[in-house]
C-alpha cells in the first residue's frame, strides 16, 4: 500500500498552484499522480508507473480546504434551538445567555464530534482545527475520520454568567484555569506524537476576557516553546469589547499586542469588533495595522455571526490592509462551501460593493490560509504538497452550465457536487459520504443528546425559565 501510485487521468479541470505567481490557477485536461506522501505529478501527461487509475473526465480536482476554527462539543446539538434568540442588553448576541445553558452528556461527545467531522469533510475540508474540551474519544475519532486535524483544548479561568438578561458577569476561578491549562498541554503533546502523523495541537486559551494576563502570556510561552500555534477568541462580541475597554482601556487586538501575544503564530477567533468597526465607540484605526504588522491570522466565521446580525467590516478591507484572513465554521452547519459563499456575500454587504472581495480571494482564504498553521504543504495542488484534494462532479445539475467552474461551486452548487475527498492520497469521502465514520449512527445519538439538553435547559437557566420559553419554536402549535 505504501508504494501505491494513483493517477487521475485527463481531469477536465485542475485547480493547481502556480509557484511563480504564488496563487491558484486553472489547468485543463491534465493528469495528476500522487502517493501517500503527496503529489508526484500535476498537469500534462503522466507517463510514469502507477498502480491505480481514475478517470478525471467531467471532474474538477481542487485542493482540500483548510478550516482553522470550529467547535465540536455542545455546538452540534444546539442546532435549531436558539437561532431566533439573543440577549437585547448584549447587542442581541445569544452566546452568553443561551449557549451557556446547553449541557452535553459524556456519552454524546463522540457522536457530536462524528457528525461535525462528517459534515465538514463532505464540504471539502481536509484540514481542521477543533476547539473543544478534551475527552477520551477525541484523538481516536479524529484519527479514524482520516482528516488532518489539530486539537485545540480550550481552557479559561472565568465562566460567563448572565443574570436576569441584563449584563455579562465573569466568575473567576484561577486554580481551575491553570489545571485545565496543564491538561490541555498534555493533550497537545499527545496529539503531536500521534502515530497517524495527521494530528497536531494548538494552545487555546478560550477567550481573551476569560483568561488573566498572566495565563494568556503563559499560554503563548508554552506554544512558542513547542513551536505550535496559539488560538484565542478575541474581538468576537461587543460585550467582550466593552469588558476589555472597561478593564484595560484597550481593544482586544491592542491588549494582545501589549501582552506580547500578538504574533505570526496567533490565530484570533473572529476579530470582528476592531476599533474601526461601526458598532464600537472608538474613532481610531489602529487594530488592522497591528494585525498586519504582527502577521497574525484572523479566523473568519461569517455564518454563525451573521445569524446574530453581526458582520466583520469587511473581509475585503482586512485583506487590502494586509491582514491574513483564514476561514472557519465556528458552529453548525459545519459546511465550508456555505461558509465561503457567506463570506463573499457578507464582505460585499459590509464593504457596500461587489468589488469588495472576489471568488478567488475567498477561495484563497479557504485553502492557503497562508501563515495560519505555519505550513506550505497543504491547501494546494503542487509537487511535494500533501495529496489532500476533492473531486467535483462537473455534470451535476447544480454545476451546469459551466463557464467558470470555481464560481459555480462557490456561488451555486456547494457540497452537492462534491463527489469524493482525499487526505494523504486516501479517500475519506465517497459519493458524498464520509466512509471511515459511522455518521448515521452518530446522527441517531445526536437526537438523544439534544432531547437531554432540552430537558436540562430549565435547570441550567439562572432565571429558571422553561425550555418552551428559552427555545421558542418558530411556529405555534395548532
Ligand atoms: Zn469559536
Tab-separated table of C-alpha atoms and ligand atoms in Angstrom:
chain	number	residue	atom	x	y	z
A	1	UNK	CA	0.000	0.000	0.000
A	2	UNK	CA	2.781	2.382	0.924
A	3	UNK	CA	4.135	2.238	-2.638
A	4	UNK	CA	0.791	2.669	-4.405
A	5	UNK	CA	0.785	5.343	-7.087
A	6	UNK	CA	-2.593	6.711	-8.192
A	7	UNK	CA	-3.178	8.659	-11.351
A	8	UNK	CA	-6.204	10.794	-12.195
A	9	UNK	CA	-6.304	10.742	-15.979
A	10	UNK	CA	-7.429	13.706	-18.119
A	11	UNK	CA	-9.103	15.742	-15.404
A	12	UNK	CA	-11.379	18.270	-17.143
A	13	UNK	CA	-10.232	20.988	-14.723
A	14	UNK	CA	-7.448	21.062	-12.158
A	15	UNK	CA	-7.036	23.966	-9.763
A	16	UNK	CA	-3.272	23.822	-9.492
A	17	UNK	CA	-0.830	26.022	-7.623
A	18	UNK	CA	1.398	28.325	-9.643
A	19	UNK	CA	4.566	28.686	-7.589
A	20	UNK	CA	5.791	31.693	-9.584
A	21	UNK	CA	2.570	33.654	-9.171
A	22	UNK	CA	2.086	32.174	-5.661
A	23	UNK	CA	-1.570	31.524	-6.306
A	24	UNK	CA	-4.096	29.060	-7.694
A	25	UNK	CA	-4.621	28.729	-11.446
A	26	UNK	CA	-6.757	26.625	-13.789
A	27	UNK	CA	-5.195	23.698	-15.670
A	28	UNK	CA	-7.238	21.875	-18.335
A	29	UNK	CA	-7.224	18.224	-19.425
A	30	UNK	CA	-4.195	17.125	-17.487
A	31	UNK	CA	-3.160	14.219	-15.279
A	32	UNK	CA	-2.418	14.184	-11.579
A	33	UNK	CA	-0.382	11.476	-9.886
A	34	UNK	CA	0.035	11.002	-6.164
A	35	UNK	CA	1.150	8.587	-3.491
A	36	UNK	CA	0.622	8.568	0.275
A	37	UNK	CA	3.380	11.139	0.754
A	38	UNK	CA	1.985	13.667	-1.698
A	39	UNK	CA	1.598	14.745	-5.315
A	40	UNK	CA	4.277	13.475	-7.698
A	41	UNK	CA	2.837	14.913	-10.934
A	42	UNK	CA	0.467	17.845	-11.691
A	43	UNK	CA	-0.798	18.758	-15.191
A	44	UNK	CA	0.166	17.499	-18.651
A	45	UNK	CA	0.610	13.794	-19.403
A	46	UNK	CA	1.870	11.427	-16.690
A	47	UNK	CA	3.898	8.596	-18.258
A	48	UNK	CA	5.351	7.096	-15.089
A	49	UNK	CA	4.423	3.847	-13.379
A	50	UNK	CA	1.155	3.626	-11.449
A	51	UNK	CA	-0.935	1.089	-9.569
A	52	UNK	CA	-4.410	2.713	-9.793
A	53	UNK	CA	-6.084	4.851	-12.437
A	54	UNK	CA	-9.143	7.084	-12.005
A	55	UNK	CA	-10.914	8.896	-14.834
A	56	UNK	CA	-10.844	12.659	-14.477
A	57	UNK	CA	-13.438	13.187	-17.222
A	58	UNK	CA	-16.124	15.704	-16.207
A	59	UNK	CA	-14.354	16.255	-12.915
A	60	UNK	CA	-12.658	19.208	-11.291
A	61	UNK	CA	-9.775	18.495	-8.912
A	62	UNK	CA	-9.490	21.088	-6.156
A	63	UNK	CA	-7.146	21.443	-3.177
A	64	UNK	CA	-8.756	20.410	0.129
A	65	UNK	CA	-9.987	23.227	2.343
A	66	UNK	CA	-8.082	24.277	5.458
A	67	UNK	CA	-10.558	25.311	8.123
A	68	UNK	CA	-8.963	26.985	11.105
A	69	UNK	CA	-11.805	27.283	13.616
A	70	UNK	CA	-14.767	25.194	14.783
A	71	UNK	CA	-16.170	23.562	17.903
A	72	UNK	CA	-17.425	20.021	18.395
A	73	UNK	CA	-18.730	19.607	21.975
A	74	UNK	CA	-22.090	21.313	22.501
A	75	UNK	CA	-22.341	23.131	19.161
A	76	UNK	CA	-23.714	20.287	17.012
A	77	UNK	CA	-26.567	19.623	19.461
A	78	UNK	CA	-27.587	23.295	19.652
A	79	UNK	CA	-28.884	23.236	16.079
A	80	UNK	CA	-32.452	24.521	15.822
A	81	UNK	CA	-32.747	25.882	19.376
A	82	UNK	CA	-31.606	29.489	19.571
A	83	UNK	CA	-31.326	30.867	16.020
A	84	UNK	CA	-34.075	33.415	16.744
A	85	UNK	CA	-32.896	34.281	20.279
A	86	UNK	CA	-30.485	36.843	21.670
A	87	UNK	CA	-29.906	38.993	24.751
A	88	UNK	CA	-31.063	42.530	23.949
A	89	UNK	CA	-28.759	44.074	26.557
A	90	UNK	CA	-25.783	42.259	24.970
A	91	UNK	CA	-26.249	43.590	21.431
A	92	UNK	CA	-28.633	40.757	20.582
A	93	UNK	CA	-25.988	38.066	20.942
A	94	UNK	CA	-27.174	34.661	22.200
A	95	UNK	CA	-23.720	33.366	23.119
A	96	UNK	CA	-23.547	34.262	26.794
A	97	UNK	CA	-27.092	33.674	27.957
A	98	UNK	CA	-28.236	30.810	25.741
A	99	UNK	CA	-25.248	28.720	24.591
A	100	UNK	CA	-24.296	28.543	28.245
A	101	UNK	CA	-27.456	26.533	29.026
A	102	UNK	CA	-26.602	23.620	26.740
A	103	UNK	CA	-25.451	20.544	28.633
A	104	UNK	CA	-23.895	17.620	26.835
A	105	UNK	CA	-23.666	14.171	28.407
A	106	UNK	CA	-20.259	12.453	28.332
A	107	UNK	CA	-21.701	9.709	26.153
A	108	UNK	CA	-22.716	12.191	23.433
A	109	UNK	CA	-19.362	13.884	22.812
A	110	UNK	CA	-18.190	11.257	20.327
A	111	UNK	CA	-21.431	11.414	18.318
A	112	UNK	CA	-21.282	15.183	18.303
A	113	UNK	CA	-17.715	15.122	17.002
A	114	UNK	CA	-18.531	12.463	14.403
A	115	UNK	CA	-21.400	14.461	12.915
A	116	UNK	CA	-19.303	17.621	12.809
A	117	UNK	CA	-16.423	15.823	11.081
A	118	UNK	CA	-18.722	14.153	8.568
A	119	UNK	CA	-20.344	17.457	7.646
A	120	UNK	CA	-17.023	19.277	7.338
A	121	UNK	CA	-15.399	16.591	5.205
A	122	UNK	CA	-18.418	16.323	2.880
A	123	UNK	CA	-17.998	20.019	2.183
A	124	UNK	CA	-14.363	19.530	1.183
A	125	UNK	CA	-12.480	20.142	4.432
A	126	UNK	CA	-9.271	18.132	4.638
A	127	UNK	CA	-7.547	20.032	7.488
A	128	UNK	CA	-9.413	21.341	10.518
A	129	UNK	CA	-8.887	22.930	13.919
A	130	UNK	CA	-11.304	21.745	16.638
A	131	UNK	CA	-11.521	23.916	19.762
A	132	UNK	CA	-13.256	21.882	22.465
A	133	UNK	CA	-12.966	20.332	25.909
A	134	UNK	CA	-10.703	17.248	25.874
A	135	UNK	CA	-12.288	13.791	26.120
A	136	UNK	CA	-11.111	10.198	25.660
A	137	UNK	CA	-12.645	9.705	22.209
A	138	UNK	CA	-11.286	12.990	20.775
A	139	UNK	CA	-7.992	11.853	19.244
A	140	UNK	CA	-9.195	8.348	18.264
A	141	UNK	CA	-12.259	9.734	16.430
A	142	UNK	CA	-10.257	12.426	14.638
A	143	UNK	CA	-7.679	9.831	13.574
A	144	UNK	CA	-10.398	7.412	12.433
A	145	UNK	CA	-12.053	10.067	10.248
A	146	UNK	CA	-8.968	10.208	8.033
A	147	UNK	CA	-8.894	14.019	8.116
A	148	UNK	CA	-5.896	16.118	9.072
A	149	UNK	CA	-6.801	17.659	12.403
A	150	UNK	CA	-5.469	19.987	15.051
A	151	UNK	CA	-6.887	19.707	18.549
A	152	UNK	CA	-7.166	22.969	20.455
A	153	UNK	CA	-8.213	22.038	24.013
A	154	UNK	CA	-9.795	25.145	25.495
A	155	UNK	CA	-9.037	26.430	28.996
A	156	UNK	CA	-10.103	29.528	30.909
A	157	UNK	CA	-10.259	30.966	34.414
A	158	UNK	CA	-13.590	32.761	34.241
A	159	UNK	CA	-17.037	31.388	33.444
A	160	UNK	CA	-19.748	33.504	31.797
A	161	UNK	CA	-22.852	34.294	33.827
A	162	UNK	CA	-25.889	36.281	32.718
A	163	UNK	CA	-28.308	37.178	35.493
A	164	UNK	CA	-31.765	38.440	34.502
A	165	UNK	CA	-30.721	39.033	30.875
A	166	UNK	CA	-29.060	42.294	31.967
A	167	UNK	CA	-25.301	42.023	31.749
A	168	UNK	CA	-22.382	39.676	31.373
A	169	UNK	CA	-20.623	38.735	34.629
A	170	UNK	CA	-17.408	36.747	34.858
A	171	UNK	CA	-16.979	34.264	37.710
A	172	UNK	CA	-13.264	33.697	38.264
A	173	UNK	CA	-11.552	30.518	39.450
A	174	UNK	CA	-7.834	30.848	38.755
A	175	UNK	CA	-6.915	27.426	40.100
A	176	UNK	CA	-9.295	25.672	37.742
A	177	UNK	CA	-7.979	27.666	34.786
A	178	UNK	CA	-4.390	26.636	35.422
A	179	UNK	CA	-5.376	22.996	35.971
A	180	UNK	CA	-7.169	22.956	32.617
A	181	UNK	CA	-4.138	24.656	31.023
A	182	UNK	CA	-1.832	21.864	32.248
A	183	UNK	CA	-4.217	19.185	30.984
A	184	UNK	CA	-4.513	20.997	27.628
A	185	UNK	CA	-0.743	20.947	27.149
A	186	UNK	CA	-0.703	17.195	27.779
A	187	UNK	CA	-3.366	16.694	25.099
A	188	UNK	CA	-1.478	18.936	22.645
A	189	UNK	CA	1.699	16.903	23.195
A	190	UNK	CA	-0.155	13.593	22.821
A	191	UNK	CA	-1.763	14.743	19.555
A	192	UNK	CA	1.578	15.857	18.108
A	193	UNK	CA	3.072	12.435	18.864
A	194	UNK	CA	0.079	10.544	17.400
A	195	UNK	CA	1.172	7.616	15.177
A	196	UNK	CA	-1.235	8.639	12.356
A	197	UNK	CA	1.007	11.640	11.636
A	198	UNK	CA	-2.121	13.630	10.742
A	199	UNK	CA	-2.860	15.125	14.162
A	200	UNK	CA	-1.462	18.290	15.650
A	201	UNK	CA	-2.066	20.510	18.645
A	202	UNK	CA	-2.740	24.183	19.256
A	203	UNK	CA	-2.594	26.018	22.584
A	204	UNK	CA	-6.002	27.549	23.122
A	205	UNK	CA	-6.812	29.956	25.945
A	206	UNK	CA	-10.574	30.082	25.281
A	207	UNK	CA	-11.369	33.779	25.257
A	208	UNK	CA	-9.343	36.930	25.734
A	209	UNK	CA	-11.686	38.160	28.504
A	210	UNK	CA	-11.917	34.868	30.438
A	211	UNK	CA	-8.165	34.454	30.951
A	212	UNK	CA	-5.941	36.675	33.085
A	213	UNK	CA	-2.985	38.480	31.506
A	214	UNK	CA	-0.564	36.032	33.147
A	215	UNK	CA	-2.407	32.978	31.792
A	216	UNK	CA	-2.505	34.429	28.266
A	217	UNK	CA	1.233	35.071	28.446
A	218	UNK	CA	1.964	31.627	29.904
A	219	UNK	CA	-0.093	30.078	27.099
A	220	UNK	CA	1.828	31.986	24.433
A	221	UNK	CA	5.116	30.950	26.018
A	222	UNK	CA	4.082	27.274	26.154
A	223	UNK	CA	3.047	27.413	22.475
A	224	UNK	CA	6.269	29.114	21.406
A	225	UNK	CA	8.380	26.600	23.364
A	226	UNK	CA	6.642	23.837	21.418
A	227	UNK	CA	6.626	25.704	18.112
A	228	UNK	CA	2.827	25.243	17.779
A	229	UNK	CA	0.203	27.916	17.035
A	230	UNK	CA	-1.943	29.681	19.636
A	231	UNK	CA	-5.615	30.439	19.176
A	232	UNK	CA	-7.926	32.629	21.256
A	233	UNK	CA	-11.370	34.156	20.751
A	234	UNK	CA	-10.944	37.931	20.700
A	235	UNK	CA	-12.933	40.881	19.388
A	236	UNK	CA	-15.771	38.400	18.890
A	237	UNK	CA	-18.629	40.309	20.561
A	238	UNK	CA	-19.461	43.802	21.756
A	239	UNK	CA	-19.915	42.502	25.338
A	240	UNK	CA	-16.304	41.307	25.298
A	241	UNK	CA	-15.134	44.540	23.671
A	242	UNK	CA	-16.810	46.666	26.356
A	243	UNK	CA	-15.493	44.398	29.138
A	244	UNK	CA	-11.909	44.808	27.905
A	245	UNK	CA	-12.269	48.573	27.394
A	246	UNK	CA	-13.511	48.864	30.982
A	247	UNK	CA	-10.742	46.642	32.344
A	248	UNK	CA	-7.753	47.720	30.262
A	249	UNK	CA	-8.693	50.776	28.196
A	250	UNK	CA	-7.642	48.806	25.114
A	251	UNK	CA	-9.319	46.915	22.300
A	252	UNK	CA	-8.714	43.151	22.238
A	253	UNK	CA	-6.112	43.482	19.485
A	254	UNK	CA	-4.237	46.248	21.324
A	255	UNK	CA	-4.412	44.282	24.588
A	256	UNK	CA	-2.940	41.163	22.934
A	257	UNK	CA	-0.192	43.372	21.491
A	258	UNK	CA	0.549	44.833	24.926
A	259	UNK	CA	0.837	41.325	26.380
A	260	UNK	CA	3.252	40.222	23.634
A	261	UNK	CA	0.773	37.575	22.470
A	262	UNK	CA	0.022	39.105	19.053
A	263	UNK	CA	2.289	37.371	16.560
A	264	UNK	CA	2.611	35.263	13.450
A	265	UNK	CA	1.652	32.114	15.383
A	266	UNK	CA	-1.609	33.589	16.722
A	267	UNK	CA	-4.999	32.724	15.229
A	268	UNK	CA	-7.676	35.106	16.503
A	269	UNK	CA	-11.186	33.672	16.622
A	270	UNK	CA	-13.433	36.116	14.749
A	271	UNK	CA	-11.746	39.506	15.359
A	272	UNK	CA	-14.871	41.400	14.275
A	273	UNK	CA	-15.026	44.269	16.762
A	274	UNK	CA	-11.788	46.089	16.000
A	275	UNK	CA	-11.555	49.821	16.695
A	276	UNK	CA	-12.779	50.800	13.222
A	277	UNK	CA	-15.995	48.711	13.436
A	278	UNK	CA	-19.142	50.835	13.218
A	279	UNK	CA	-20.669	49.313	16.391
A	280	UNK	CA	-17.758	50.336	18.625
A	281	UNK	CA	-17.336	53.795	20.161
A	282	UNK	CA	-13.721	54.063	19.081
A	283	UNK	CA	-12.891	56.569	16.379
A	284	UNK	CA	-9.373	55.265	15.814
A	285	UNK	CA	-7.920	52.972	13.157
A	286	UNK	CA	-5.106	51.107	14.900
A	287	UNK	CA	-6.101	47.445	15.037
A	288	UNK	CA	-5.896	46.343	11.396
A	289	UNK	CA	-2.443	47.886	11.093
A	290	UNK	CA	-1.298	45.990	14.185
A	291	UNK	CA	-2.732	42.696	12.893
A	292	UNK	CA	-0.942	43.138	9.563
A	293	UNK	CA	2.331	44.231	11.118
A	294	UNK	CA	2.404	41.281	13.539
A	295	UNK	CA	1.267	38.878	10.791
A	296	UNK	CA	-1.457	37.377	12.989
A	297	UNK	CA	-4.279	35.370	11.387
A	298	UNK	CA	-7.995	36.103	11.721
A	299	UNK	CA	-10.281	33.044	11.786
A	300	UNK	CA	-13.318	34.426	9.969
A	301	UNK	CA	-16.586	32.511	10.508
A	302	UNK	CA	-19.352	34.586	8.901
A	303	UNK	CA	-22.333	32.179	9.092
A	304	UNK	CA	-22.713	31.964	12.885
A	305	UNK	CA	-22.180	35.679	13.413
A	306	UNK	CA	-24.316	36.992	10.585
A	307	UNK	CA	-27.106	34.799	12.004
A	308	UNK	CA	-26.972	37.156	15.034
A	309	UNK	CA	-26.784	40.253	12.834
A	310	UNK	CA	-23.029	40.754	13.296
A	311	UNK	CA	-20.557	41.113	10.480
A	312	UNK	CA	-16.847	41.675	10.026
A	313	UNK	CA	-16.296	45.015	8.235
A	314	UNK	CA	-15.095	43.632	5.849
A	315	UNK	CA	-13.145	40.614	4.587
A	316	UNK	CA	-12.024	42.600	1.534
A	317	UNK	CA	-10.926	45.523	3.683
A	318	UNK	CA	-8.917	43.301	6.040
A	319	UNK	CA	-7.197	41.711	3.053
A	320	UNK	CA	-6.409	45.051	1.447
A	321	UNK	CA	-4.890	46.193	4.738
A	322	UNK	CA	-2.598	43.152	4.615
A	323	UNK	CA	-4.302	41.098	7.328
A	324	UNK	CA	-4.048	37.329	6.909
A	325	UNK	CA	-7.631	36.022	6.987
A	326	UNK	CA	-8.413	32.300	7.052
A	327	UNK	CA	-11.873	30.729	7.295
A	328	UNK	CA	-13.621	28.612	9.885
A	329	UNK	CA	-17.181	27.488	10.503
A	330	UNK	CA	-17.389	28.018	14.276
A	331	UNK	CA	-20.720	26.261	14.785
A	332	UNK	CA	-23.216	24.335	12.598
A	333	UNK	CA	-23.970	23.874	9.724
A	334	UNK	CA	-20.244	22.901	9.527
A	335	UNK	CA	-20.346	23.435	5.778
A	336	UNK	CA	-17.201	25.039	4.419
A	337	UNK	CA	-18.661	25.804	0.997
A	338	UNK	CA	-21.664	27.584	2.516
A	339	UNK	CA	-19.238	29.455	4.757
A	340	UNK	CA	-17.245	30.582	1.729
A	341	UNK	CA	-20.368	31.801	-0.048
A	342	UNK	CA	-21.491	33.687	3.058
A	343	UNK	CA	-18.000	35.173	3.456
A	344	UNK	CA	-18.330	36.607	-0.031
A	345	UNK	CA	-21.865	37.928	0.477
A	346	UNK	CA	-21.155	39.420	3.922
A	347	UNK	CA	-17.998	41.090	2.653
A	348	UNK	CA	-19.851	42.677	-0.243
A	349	UNK	CA	-22.661	43.893	2.023
A	350	UNK	CA	-20.305	45.197	4.732
A	351	UNK	CA	-17.974	46.690	2.122
A	352	UNK	CA	-21.008	48.043	0.238
A	353	UNK	CA	-19.544	46.930	-3.061
A	354	UNK	CA	-19.408	43.948	-5.386
A	355	UNK	CA	-15.718	44.820	-5.764
A	356	UNK	CA	-15.006	44.304	-2.054
A	357	UNK	CA	-13.972	40.674	-2.453
A	358	UNK	CA	-13.731	38.203	-5.336
A	359	UNK	CA	-14.367	34.467	-5.689
A	360	UNK	CA	-10.631	33.819	-5.926
A	361	UNK	CA	-9.971	35.816	-2.725
A	362	UNK	CA	-12.377	33.704	-0.704
A	363	UNK	CA	-11.034	30.507	-2.256
A	364	UNK	CA	-7.525	31.571	-1.288
A	365	UNK	CA	-8.612	32.259	2.309
A	366	UNK	CA	-10.133	28.758	2.460
A	367	UNK	CA	-7.092	26.943	1.143
A	368	UNK	CA	-3.731	28.586	1.545
A	369	UNK	CA	-4.589	30.117	4.916
A	370	UNK	CA	-1.058	31.302	4.362
A	371	UNK	CA	0.645	31.632	7.715
A	372	UNK	CA	-2.167	30.275	9.872
A	373	UNK	CA	-0.814	26.834	10.574
A	374	UNK	CA	2.747	27.624	9.617
A	375	UNK	CA	2.808	25.175	6.723
A	376	UNK	CA	3.128	25.389	2.955
A	377	UNK	CA	2.382	21.721	2.147
A	378	UNK	CA	-1.440	21.833	2.373
A	379	UNK	CA	-4.252	23.692	0.599
A	380	UNK	CA	-2.527	23.487	-2.786
A	381	UNK	CA	-2.132	21.043	-5.634
A	382	UNK	CA	1.577	21.187	-6.299
A	383	UNK	CA	4.514	18.810	-6.475
A	384	UNK	CA	5.519	17.727	-2.996
A	385	UNK	CA	2.363	19.025	-1.314
A	386	UNK	CA	0.176	16.593	0.635
A	387	UNK	CA	-2.323	14.755	-1.561
A	388	UNK	CA	-5.341	16.418	0.091
A	389	UNK	CA	-7.950	17.229	-2.543
A	390	UNK	CA	-11.556	16.926	-3.655
A	391	UNK	CA	-13.239	15.769	-6.820
A	392	UNK	CA	-16.202	17.821	-8.000
A	393	UNK	CA	-18.761	16.387	-10.417
A	394	UNK	CA	-18.967	18.906	-13.252
A	395	UNK	CA	-22.008	17.087	-14.666
A	396	UNK	CA	-24.062	17.690	-11.519
A	397	UNK	CA	-27.118	19.795	-12.376
A	398	UNK	CA	-26.080	22.460	-9.878
A	399	UNK	CA	-22.762	22.861	-11.763
A	400	UNK	CA	-24.395	23.281	-15.194
A	401	UNK	CA	-23.880	25.198	-17.446
A	402	UNK	CA	-20.156	25.756	-16.951
A	403	UNK	CA	-18.120	28.795	-17.886
A	404	UNK	CA	-16.106	29.181	-14.669
A	405	UNK	CA	-16.340	26.012	-12.514
A	406	UNK	CA	-14.994	27.568	-9.296
A	407	UNK	CA	-17.680	30.264	-9.442
A	408	UNK	CA	-20.390	27.649	-9.971
A	409	UNK	CA	-19.113	25.700	-6.991
A	410	UNK	CA	-18.943	28.665	-4.623
A	411	UNK	CA	-21.982	30.640	-5.745
A	412	UNK	CA	-24.373	27.773	-6.555
A	413	UNK	CA	-23.547	24.093	-6.180
A	414	UNK	CA	-21.654	23.857	-2.862
A	415	UNK	CA	-21.258	20.376	-1.369
A	416	UNK	CA	-23.983	18.858	-3.564
A	417	UNK	CA	-21.416	18.500	-6.337
A	418	UNK	CA	-18.574	17.169	-4.164
A	419	UNK	CA	-18.074	13.548	-5.157
A	420	UNK	CA	-15.001	12.460	-3.248
A	421	UNK	CA	-12.470	13.860	-0.800
A	422	UNK	CA	-8.939	12.533	-0.290
A	423	UNK	CA	-6.437	13.097	2.516
A	424	UNK	CA	-2.866	11.801	2.221
A	425	UNK	CA	-3.905	10.202	-1.058
A	426	UNK	CA	-6.587	8.123	0.642
A	427	UNK	CA	-10.356	8.588	0.149
A	428	UNK	CA	-12.215	9.880	3.226
A	429	UNK	CA	-15.481	10.801	1.455
A	430	UNK	CA	-17.006	8.824	-1.423
A	431	UNK	CA	-20.275	9.631	-3.207
A	432	UNK	CA	-20.702	12.498	-0.754
A	433	UNK	CA	-20.493	10.237	2.354
A	434	UNK	CA	-17.713	10.023	4.966
A	435	UNK	CA	-16.502	6.443	4.693
A	436	UNK	CA	-14.488	5.887	7.875
A	437	UNK	CA	-17.084	7.203	10.347
A	438	UNK	CA	-20.456	5.833	11.472
A	439	UNK	CA	-22.171	9.089	10.539
A	440	UNK	CA	-25.748	7.726	10.518
A	441	UNK	CA	-25.291	6.038	13.898
A	442	UNK	CA	-23.933	9.275	15.327
A	443	UNK	CA	-26.929	11.222	13.978
A	444	UNK	CA	-29.311	8.965	15.901
A	445	UNK	CA	-27.300	9.519	19.082
A	446	UNK	CA	-27.317	13.252	18.481
A	447	UNK	CA	-31.119	13.324	18.675
A	448	UNK	CA	-30.954	11.664	22.088
A	449	UNK	CA	-28.322	14.177	23.145
A	450	UNK	CA	-30.461	17.097	22.055
A	451	UNK	CA	-33.525	15.713	23.852
A	452	UNK	CA	-31.400	15.511	27.016
A	453	UNK	CA	-30.067	19.048	26.513
A	454	UNK	CA	-33.589	20.451	26.083
A	455	UNK	CA	-34.748	18.671	29.248
A	456	UNK	CA	-31.837	20.287	31.143
A	457	UNK	CA	-32.371	23.855	29.881
A	458	UNK	CA	-34.617	24.993	32.711
A	459	UNK	CA	-32.334	23.601	35.433
A	460	UNK	CA	-29.327	25.343	33.866
A	461	UNK	CA	-31.062	28.714	33.490
A	462	UNK	CA	-30.292	31.115	36.397
A	463	UNK	CA	-33.817	32.522	35.953
A	464	UNK	CA	-35.408	29.032	35.846
A	465	UNK	CA	-37.387	29.638	32.650
A	466	UNK	CA	-38.984	26.608	30.944
A	467	UNK	CA	-37.483	25.277	27.714
A	468	UNK	CA	-40.588	26.356	25.760
A	469	UNK	CA	-39.740	29.969	26.625
A	470	UNK	CA	-35.960	29.700	26.262
A	471	UNK	CA	-36.022	27.908	22.920
A	472	UNK	CA	-39.282	29.066	21.392
A	473	UNK	CA	-40.410	27.150	18.325
A	474	UNK	CA	-40.605	29.194	15.147
A	475	UNK	CA	-44.299	28.367	14.661
A	476	UNK	CA	-47.053	27.894	17.271
A	477	UNK	CA	-48.715	24.506	17.744
A	478	UNK	CA	-52.107	24.401	16.016
B	1	LIG	ZN1	-15.441	29.922	18.182
